[in-house]
């Protein structure tokens, strides 16, 4: 009845299919480049098969082990066997590294044990191994093997929250000197909040001025706001170094003006001050643009109307202009805050040691300590934090009122 | 017979004269406004507006009418001259202290506030207590017949309702002067007519002076006590509506208020103590009422309203009788509009009340048309 190219089904379905086929490239692209890596990474925060794959039999036996006494000879024998096997497979290094994160010194222990196992000694495996290192007689060592042997684990998350799993399986806070992440999260939140506030204070008048200008001037000003946007992030950040460093432009100027002495030069970079200044600058357009787009929609006659009704300029602003600009404030603040919370390059370049944020710690675990599970867990905590903020925002202001029209 | 219409305009003029006895509420004295220092959008503007009067500034776009309103409201400052409110100069009084109600072109209702909050706003900033505010808001809503809509947001209202809210808000703090800047421009035609009568009713029920700006002459006719026709920043003519229609003093006003046929020619003779001119319009000699000083030989423009043109009159009944050809007939329901070719042009209009069968007229008919001397006015020559 129909031509050969006609799709089956009713026309509505076909129209929808055709529309879907246009969206498909983007859906696939987002899936491949965003959802999949993100999913894989988050998976790493709860899934770690390295130890489980290398020491399956030992772990099976350990599951019945009473943590209060030394493991049986059979467990020692199986572990010795599996260490030898892993050694020949060249996976022993990774396994030892994993366990080492829970139990310090395990890497050296394995290396020494492995060397000794090559020359078959006298006695039971238990005696041989304990003679190599008395750590084998320590229940904590076996506990560490058991804990890292779990394929699916929450320990990275506990770790990210400055908690640890004790040998009896209970959860406790890390000792004082090892609590770093919560403080870093808190610092990141506070710095991001401060940067958002600074961006709002600096960006609000600018956005209002641009929105109030005649179109031609407004466009020019908007381009001025956007130019930094088009400049490389690295260039912008390093130019802050030129301005703010000890022998930099600002300090030279202050000294020349006699505001500060030669030995009283301000340290404005390679610390938190530097991070805040540079990040505020970098993120400012993200505040100005949503504000501008909302403010442009507020008719200029509203302020005139308020004045004709007897309002002072302050009353008119607080009662008429500010409430109408709130969706822009919300959008800009949310955008800047979320970007700031995950910002990496700027603090890395100008933050020094005390200007580092949580992203820099994540990068450290990704690149230096190679503890991807912990890095992923820290990222996961960050993600959850952002989602909570988003929900709070939704409750307070309503996400549909966000001003990105 | 010749001047049988004269009494109508003179009564109107006498009424207008009476208004001059009342003390002026608003006075413009030689007000000029320029934005670039060269082009004056308002030129030496003089106007007295009386207490309780409804004055419309009527003019095409660019005639400076909105600028005049903005200067009165306090949103723009005159470049020179002064504006007096109840006898006091107001140039250094900011808009918020002038106590003038204003209805804006696009209402300028605050979209994030309810209708009640919008109305309450001017009372709040005046520090009025909540009980009195509530009462005033209710009264204002009742005045514009929007009782019960106090809790709606402006976005939930129709255009006409928003308009009523805007008017109520401009009145709620009981200003003695209310300005309206083309407030009905955004409404459709039937709603616009309804609102015209509504505004007129409100004006009559309150003792308030209204200055209204529009480019719609019908709107101005319906509501105004006086209409100031503006052209190029100056008043061309200010008059009560009927006077403006019956006795335009310029070809511009004649064209702008209602419809008008305009013929150009030279004065060839004067009659009746020089009150009537005979004008040669290129073959046809037409007698018309003199309005402004003119002499034999002057180039002038004649203005005749289409409804005053009679088709095929009894011979000798009208002073002016000329022949014409029917070019086009348009049926407009209540009237028939006839386009005629005469005096060297083909856009001469006549309208007659609708009669069955188009009064026996068909296109191409040769007809006689006629009109009285008083229905035809001699105006200063104006380039068509």
Short mmCIF file of C-alpha atoms in Angstrom, two decimals, chain A residues 301-302 304-313 315 319-320 323-324, chain B residues 75 96 100 104 108-113 121-122 124-126 169 173:
data_model
loop_
_atom_site.label_atom_id
_atom_site.label_comp_id
_atom_site.label_asym_id
_atom_site.label_seq_id
_atom_site.Cartn_x
_atom_site.Cartn_y
_atom_site.Cartn_z
CA UNK A 301 9.76 52.05 33.38
CA UNK A 302 9.47 50.05 36.60
CA UNK A 304 10.08 55.38 37.00
CA UNK A 305 6.80 53.87 38.08
CA UNK A 306 8.14 53.30 41.59
CA UNK A 307 9.38 56.89 41.72
CA UNK A 308 6.04 58.24 40.52
CA UNK A 309 4.39 56.24 43.30
CA UNK A 310 6.56 58.04 45.83
CA UNK A 311 9.37 55.53 46.46
CA UNK A 312 12.90 56.71 47.22
CA UNK A 313 15.58 55.22 44.96
CA UNK A 315 12.93 51.70 48.28
CA UNK A 319 11.09 46.49 46.60
CA UNK A 320 10.93 46.56 42.82
CA UNK A 323 13.16 41.00 43.74
CA UNK A 324 12.87 40.93 39.98
CA UNK B 75 11.60 61.88 34.61
CA UNK B 96 8.67 60.92 43.88
CA UNK B 100 1.55 62.86 40.52
CA UNK B 104 2.49 53.98 31.84
CA UNK B 108 4.60 48.97 34.50
CA UNK B 109 2.86 46.79 37.04
CA UNK B 110 5.33 45.00 39.31
CA UNK B 111 5.05 41.37 38.22
CA UNK B 112 6.41 39.89 41.44
CA UNK B 113 3.73 41.54 43.56
CA UNK B 121 3.08 50.04 47.41
CA UNK B 122 2.56 53.82 47.09
CA UNK B 124 3.48 51.82 52.15
CA UNK B 125 6.26 54.15 51.02
CA UNK B 126 4.16 56.96 52.45
CA UNK B 169 -2.50 52.19 41.33
CA UNK B 173 -2.74 57.55 46.86
#
